[in-house]
Structures are given as structure tokens and as C-alpha cells.
Coordinates of C-alpha atoms in Angstrom, one line a residue:
M248 CA 134.7 -122.0 -28.8
A249 CA 136.9 -123.1 -32.1
A250 CA 139.5 -125.6 -31.1
K251 CA 142.9 -124.4 -30.9
K252 CA 146.2 -125.8 -30.9
Y253 CA 148.6 -126.6 -28.0
V254 CA 152.6 -127.4 -28.1
C255 CA 154.8 -129.1 -25.2
K256 CA 157.5 -127.3 -24.9
V257 CA 158.9 -130.0 -23.9
C258 CA 158.7 -132.5 -26.4
G259 CA 156.5 -131.0 -29.1
Y260 CA 153.9 -132.8 -28.8
V261 CA 150.8 -131.3 -30.6
H262 CA 146.9 -130.7 -28.7
E263 CA 143.8 -129.6 -30.0
G264 CA 141.0 -129.0 -27.9
K265 CA 139.4 -126.2 -26.2
E266 CA 142.6 -126.2 -23.8
A267 CA 146.0 -127.6 -22.7
P268 CA 146.4 -130.8 -21.6
S269 CA 146.4 -132.0 -17.7
V270 CA 149.5 -134.5 -18.9
C271 CA 151.3 -134.7 -22.2
P272 CA 149.8 -138.1 -23.0
L273 CA 154.1 -138.3 -24.4
C274 CA 156.7 -137.3 -21.6
K275 CA 153.9 -136.7 -18.6
A276 CA 155.2 -132.9 -18.4
A277 CA 152.5 -130.7 -16.9
A278 CA 149.9 -128.2 -18.3
S279 CA 152.1 -125.7 -17.5
E280 CA 154.7 -126.3 -19.9
F281 CA 152.7 -125.8 -22.9
E282 CA 152.2 -122.7 -24.7
A283 CA 149.1 -121.8 -26.9
V284 CA 150.4 -122.1 -30.9
K285 CA 149.1 -118.4 -32.3
E286 CA 147.6 -119.5 -36.1
A287 CA 148.4 -117.7 -39.3
K288 CA 145.8 -114.6 -40.1
N289 CA 144.9 -115.2 -43.8
G290 CA 144.9 -111.2 -45.4
I291 CA 146.9 -108.0 -44.5
D292 CA 147.6 -107.8 -40.8
K293 CA 146.5 -103.6 -40.5
N294 CA 148.7 -103.3 -37.1
S295 CA 152.1 -104.2 -38.7
D296 CA 154.7 -101.9 -40.0
V297 CA 154.1 -103.2 -43.5
Y298 CA 150.9 -102.1 -44.1
A299 CA 151.2 -99.5 -42.3
V300 CA 153.8 -98.3 -44.9
L301 CA 152.3 -99.6 -48.0
Y302 CA 147.9 -97.8 -47.0
S303 CA 150.4 -94.4 -46.8
A304 CA 151.8 -95.1 -50.0
V305 CA 148.6 -95.7 -52.0
V306 CA 147.0 -92.0 -49.9
V307 CA 149.8 -90.3 -51.6
V308 CA 149.7 -92.1 -54.3
I309 CA 145.7 -91.4 -54.8
V310 CA 145.9 -87.6 -53.3
A311 CA 148.9 -86.5 -55.4
F312 CA 146.3 -88.3 -58.3
L313 CA 144.0 -86.0 -57.5
L314 CA 145.6 -82.8 -56.5
A315 CA 147.0 -82.9 -61.1
G316 CA 143.4 -83.4 -61.9
V317 CA 142.4 -80.9 -60.0
S318 CA 145.3 -78.7 -61.5
S319 CA 144.4 -79.5 -64.4
A320 CA 140.8 -78.6 -64.6
L321 CA 141.6 -74.8 -63.2
K322 CA 144.7 -74.3 -65.8
P323 CA 142.3 -72.5 -67.8
M324 CA 141.1 -70.8 -65.3
Q325 CA 144.3 -69.7 -63.2
D326 CA 145.8 -69.4 -66.8
A327 CA 143.2 -66.7 -67.6
N328 CA 143.2 -64.7 -64.5
V329 CA 146.9 -64.4 -64.1
E330 CA 146.4 -62.6 -68.7
L331 CA 143.3 -60.5 -67.0
D332 CA 145.7 -58.8 -64.3
K333 CA 148.8 -58.6 -66.4
K334 CA 146.2 -56.2 -69.2
K335 CA 145.4 -54.7 -65.9
Q336 CA 149.1 -53.4 -65.3
I337 CA 149.4 -52.5 -69.1
L338 CA 146.4 -50.3 -68.3
A339 CA 147.0 -48.7 -65.7
S340 CA 149.7 -47.9 -66.6
L341 CA 148.4 -46.2 -69.6
N342 CA 146.0 -44.2 -66.0
E343 CA 143.2 -46.5 -67.0
R344 CA 142.5 -47.9 -63.5
N345 CA 139.6 -50.0 -61.7
L346 CA 137.9 -50.5 -65.3
P347 CA 134.6 -52.6 -64.3
D348 CA 135.7 -54.5 -68.2
A349 CA 139.6 -54.7 -68.3
A350 CA 139.7 -56.8 -71.1
A351 CA 137.4 -55.1 -73.4
T352 CA 139.1 -51.2 -72.6
Y353 CA 142.5 -53.1 -73.8
D354 CA 141.2 -54.8 -76.6
A355 CA 139.9 -51.3 -77.5
L356 CA 143.4 -49.3 -76.6
I357 CA 145.9 -51.6 -77.4
V358 CA 146.9 -51.8 -81.1
A359 CA 149.6 -54.0 -81.1
D360 CA 152.3 -55.8 -79.0
P361 CA 155.4 -56.3 -80.7
I362 CA 158.3 -57.5 -80.6
V363 CA 162.0 -55.4 -81.5
D364 CA 165.6 -55.3 -81.3
A365 CA 168.3 -53.8 -79.6
Q366 CA 169.0 -52.6 -83.3
G367 CA 165.6 -50.9 -83.4
N368 CA 164.5 -53.6 -85.6
V369 CA 160.8 -55.4 -85.5
V370 CA 161.5 -59.0 -85.0
A371 CA 157.9 -60.1 -85.4
E372 CA 154.6 -57.7 -85.8
N373 CA 152.0 -59.2 -82.5
G374 CA 153.0 -61.7 -80.1
G375 CA 154.7 -59.5 -77.2
F376 CA 152.4 -59.9 -74.7
E377 CA 153.0 -63.8 -75.2
V378 CA 157.0 -63.5 -73.8
A379 CA 157.0 -64.5 -70.3
N380 CA 159.7 -62.2 -68.7
D381 CA 162.9 -63.9 -68.0
A382 CA 162.3 -64.1 -72.3
V383 CA 163.0 -60.9 -72.5
N384 CA 166.8 -59.7 -73.5
E385 CA 167.9 -57.3 -76.2
D386 CA 166.8 -59.8 -79.6
N387 CA 163.6 -60.9 -78.0
L388 CA 161.6 -57.0 -76.9
P389 CA 158.8 -56.9 -76.3
L390 CA 156.3 -53.9 -76.2
Y391 CA 152.7 -52.6 -76.6
I392 CA 151.5 -49.6 -79.0
A393 CA 148.2 -47.9 -77.4
K394 CA 145.2 -45.1 -79.4
I395 CA 144.2 -43.1 -76.9
D396 CA 141.8 -40.6 -78.8
G397 CA 144.1 -40.4 -81.6
A398 CA 147.5 -40.4 -79.8
T399 CA 149.5 -43.1 -79.9
K400 CA 151.4 -44.5 -76.8
Y401 CA 154.6 -47.0 -76.0
I402 CA 154.2 -49.2 -73.6
L403 CA 157.1 -50.5 -72.2
P404 CA 157.5 -53.7 -69.4
M405 CA 160.5 -53.6 -67.1
T406 CA 161.8 -56.0 -64.1
G407 CA 164.3 -55.0 -61.7
N408 CA 165.2 -56.6 -58.0
G409 CA 163.8 -54.2 -54.6
L410 CA 164.8 -54.9 -51.1
W411 CA 163.4 -58.4 -50.9
G412 CA 162.7 -59.7 -54.1
G413 CA 161.6 -58.7 -57.4
I414 CA 159.6 -55.5 -58.9
W415 CA 158.3 -55.0 -62.1
G416 CA 156.7 -52.5 -63.6
Y417 CA 155.1 -50.5 -67.2
L418 CA 156.2 -46.9 -68.4
A419 CA 153.7 -45.6 -71.7
I420 CA 156.0 -42.8 -73.3
N421 CA 153.8 -40.0 -75.9
D422 CA 154.1 -40.5 -79.7
D423 CA 157.5 -37.9 -79.1
C424 CA 159.0 -41.2 -77.6
N425 CA 160.8 -39.6 -74.6
T426 CA 157.6 -37.7 -72.8
I427 CA 156.4 -40.2 -69.9
Y428 CA 152.6 -40.0 -70.2
G429 CA 151.7 -42.7 -66.9
V430 CA 153.9 -45.6 -65.4
Y431 CA 152.9 -48.8 -63.5
F432 CA 155.4 -50.5 -61.0
S433 CA 154.6 -53.9 -58.3
H434 CA 156.6 -55.8 -55.9
A435 CA 157.0 -59.2 -54.7
S436 CA 158.2 -58.6 -51.0
E437 CA 158.7 -55.0 -50.2
T438 CA 158.1 -53.1 -46.9
P439 CA 154.9 -52.2 -45.9
G440 CA 155.1 -48.4 -45.4
L441 CA 158.0 -48.1 -47.6
G442 CA 159.3 -49.8 -50.3
A443 CA 156.8 -51.0 -51.3
E444 CA 155.3 -47.9 -51.9
I445 CA 156.6 -47.6 -55.3
A446 CA 153.2 -49.4 -56.2
G447 CA 151.4 -46.1 -54.4
D448 CA 149.3 -43.3 -56.7
K449 CA 152.3 -40.4 -55.5
F450 CA 155.7 -42.6 -56.3
Q451 CA 154.0 -43.5 -59.7
G452 CA 152.3 -39.4 -59.8
R453 CA 155.9 -38.0 -59.5
F454 CA 156.8 -39.6 -63.7
P455 CA 154.5 -38.4 -66.5
G456 CA 155.9 -35.3 -68.2
K457 CA 158.6 -36.1 -67.3
K458 CA 161.6 -37.1 -69.8
V459 CA 163.2 -40.8 -70.2
Y460 CA 166.1 -40.3 -72.9
G461 CA 168.7 -38.1 -72.6
E462 CA 170.1 -36.5 -76.5
N463 CA 173.0 -39.0 -76.6
G464 CA 170.4 -41.9 -76.3
E465 CA 171.0 -42.2 -72.5
V466 CA 168.3 -43.3 -70.0
G467 CA 168.6 -39.6 -68.2
L468 CA 165.6 -40.6 -66.4
S469 CA 166.9 -40.9 -62.2
V470 CA 165.0 -41.4 -59.0
M471 CA 167.3 -40.3 -56.3
K472 CA 166.7 -38.6 -53.5
K473 CA 167.7 -35.2 -54.7
S474 CA 168.5 -33.7 -58.0
T475 CA 168.7 -30.5 -59.6
D476 CA 167.4 -31.6 -63.3
A477 CA 164.0 -31.1 -63.3
D478 CA 163.0 -33.0 -66.8
F479 CA 164.7 -35.9 -65.6
H480 CA 164.5 -36.6 -61.8
V481 CA 161.7 -38.1 -59.5
D482 CA 162.0 -38.0 -56.0
A483 CA 162.8 -41.5 -54.4
V484 CA 160.6 -43.0 -51.8
S485 CA 161.7 -42.0 -49.0
G486 CA 163.2 -44.2 -46.4
A487 CA 163.5 -46.5 -48.5
T488 CA 167.4 -46.4 -50.4
I489 CA 166.9 -49.8 -51.6
T490 CA 164.0 -49.9 -53.1
S491 CA 164.2 -47.0 -54.9
N492 CA 167.8 -47.1 -55.8
G493 CA 166.3 -50.6 -57.2
V494 CA 163.6 -48.8 -59.8
D495 CA 166.4 -46.7 -60.5
A496 CA 169.1 -49.6 -61.7
M497 CA 165.8 -51.1 -63.0
L498 CA 164.7 -47.9 -65.8
K499 CA 168.4 -47.2 -67.4
L500 CA 169.1 -51.5 -67.9
K501 CA 165.3 -52.2 -69.4
L502 CA 164.7 -48.9 -70.6
L503 CA 167.7 -47.9 -73.1
P504 CA 167.7 -51.8 -75.6
Y505 CA 164.7 -49.8 -76.7
Y506 CA 166.4 -46.5 -78.0
K507 CA 167.3 -47.1 -81.5
Y508 CA 163.7 -48.1 -82.3
L509 CA 161.9 -45.6 -80.9
N510 CA 164.7 -43.0 -82.3
S511 CA 163.2 -43.9 -85.5
L512 CA 160.1 -43.7 -85.1
T513 CA 160.6 -39.9 -84.3
K514 CA 162.6 -40.4 -87.9
S515 CA 160.4 -41.2 -90.1
V516 CA 156.9 -39.5 -91.2
P517 CA 153.5 -41.3 -90.2
A518 CA 151.9 -42.8 -92.9
S519 CA 148.6 -40.7 -92.3
V520 CA 150.3 -37.7 -93.2
V521 CA 151.0 -36.8 -96.9
V522 CA 153.0 -34.0 -98.2
P523 CA 151.4 -31.3 -100.5
A524 CA 152.5 -31.7 -103.6
E525 CA 153.1 -27.9 -105.1
P526 CA 150.5 -25.4 -105.7
V527 CA 149.0 -25.3 -108.8
A528 CA 148.6 -22.0 -111.2
T529 CA 144.5 -22.1 -111.7
D530 CA 143.5 -18.2 -111.4
A531 CA 142.7 -18.3 -116.3
N532 CA 144.2 -14.8 -115.9
V533 CA 147.6 -15.5 -115.3
E534 CA 149.4 -16.7 -118.1
P535 CA 150.6 -20.1 -118.3
A536 CA 154.8 -19.5 -118.3
A537 CA 156.8 -20.3 -121.8
T538 CA 158.2 -24.0 -122.5
D539 CA 160.8 -24.2 -124.0
A540 CA 159.6 -24.4 -127.2
A541 CA 158.7 -21.2 -127.3
Q542 CA 161.1 -19.0 -126.0
L543 CA 163.1 -21.3 -128.9

């Protein structure tokens, strides 16, 4: 056994040995007046509070670096999944759902994604897909142009608020720029069986064939319980008044800025349309018209 140190509490004498002396050689105090001296330990005391705090801090830093590394490694995959989900939602507004290869179908159907403004101007020929929802404004309006069986469809994105959280969707319009071809709606946290029904086929199936804009450019499309205007009216979800009102407000607010652009398309002659020239007489029996010189 290693020697220990014992100190006399009466006079301070320090004794080294296996045990305290029976009598202090200086003050003659009894062995009971001696106490063992605690040796300072080399290194960190793992039972101390300081060690616990330092250990916890080191573990937190290591875990944070690991999580940051994993997040960085998975980010490209996460971004790809978000992009694919967005393409599926856009295609759903074209009644293209449950596709085995949504990315390929999107590339085949979507021919352009321009950015326009509320004045009807084209801000950029492409790049609308990259516009985030919170970046959409009257000077930065993304839309998608699709070709289906030779017919053009215009898909407009929308965002709004339901009862418990955000709602969003896409509305596809036929090439007359006013008749709905299809829609897609989704939500963050609406009530199952009630407001969540906006994401169902039953509610979305009420939109095709309805009109969007009225004669004066206002958004006539409405979601309500009762209406006499069959061209614009869509029945609301039963028992989900606030969510239905949210969809109605979203349609009116988000579709209005696109009116001037869509209206300008109906006033222009498509590039594929060729205006025929005046017919030219080819019958050899028909005499050519007399010229001014001949008449003179």
C-alpha cells in the first residue's frame, strides 16, 4: 500500500505512512487528532460539475457538425424531391395524376414557364418554375404553358390561407384564356373530412368548364354555397365555410394580376395562323383587267 499523508489538526505536523501515528511527535496529540490529506488528482475530475458541462458542450458540437454534414449531403436529394412534387402538382391541374414518370411527362407537356407582370408584359421568357411562393408579386408572376394534343393550356399558381394554415394550388385555363381546364388544390393542416376536402377529386372536379374572368376583367369565379350564376359558381365544401372562403379569396386575389396578360393573348394573332392573300385568277378564259394606261 502506498504511503499516505496525515496532518495533525493541533499543530500542523505532517506524517507520511500507512496510517497516522499513535501520538504526534511534536505536540503529543493522540492519533484521533490526525486526518488524512487528500492528494490532488492529475487530470480532470470526471465527477465534477465542470467536467459534466465541458463534456456536454463537446458532445453538442460534435452532433451539430454531424447533422450539418448529413443535411448538406442530403440537400440535393431533398431539393430534387421538392422539385418533383411541384411538377406533380402542376401536372395534376392538367388532369395528369399518378404518373409513373412525372418528370418526363412534365418535360413533354410544359413548353415554357415565363414570368409576366400585372400590366401584361413578359418579364422573362422562362424561369417561372424557380420563383418561390413568397417572391410572387404583381411584377413577378410565374405561369406555365402546356401543350396537350396540340392545344395550349395556361397554368396559374395560387397561394392563400385556410382555417388552420396555408392553402395553395394551380389552375389550368384553356387556350381561350378564360375557361378552366383543370385545377389542383392542397393544404397544410385543414380538418380531415371538412376543409381537407379541397384536395379531393370531388371538389376539384367542380371546376372544369367554369369561367374565370367577367366582362370587365374582374375574377368572376367564386366558391360559395349557393349561386344562380352557373358559369362562374363552384359549390363550397359542406361544413367547411372558412376553408371554402379561403379558396374563394385566393382565386380572386391571385388570378386577377394575370388578366391583362391572358387578355392580350386573345387579341393577338397566333404565329401559326397564316392570313390568306387575295385570290388570283388563273382561268385562261378570263381577260385581265384593263390597266389605267390602257383606259387612257
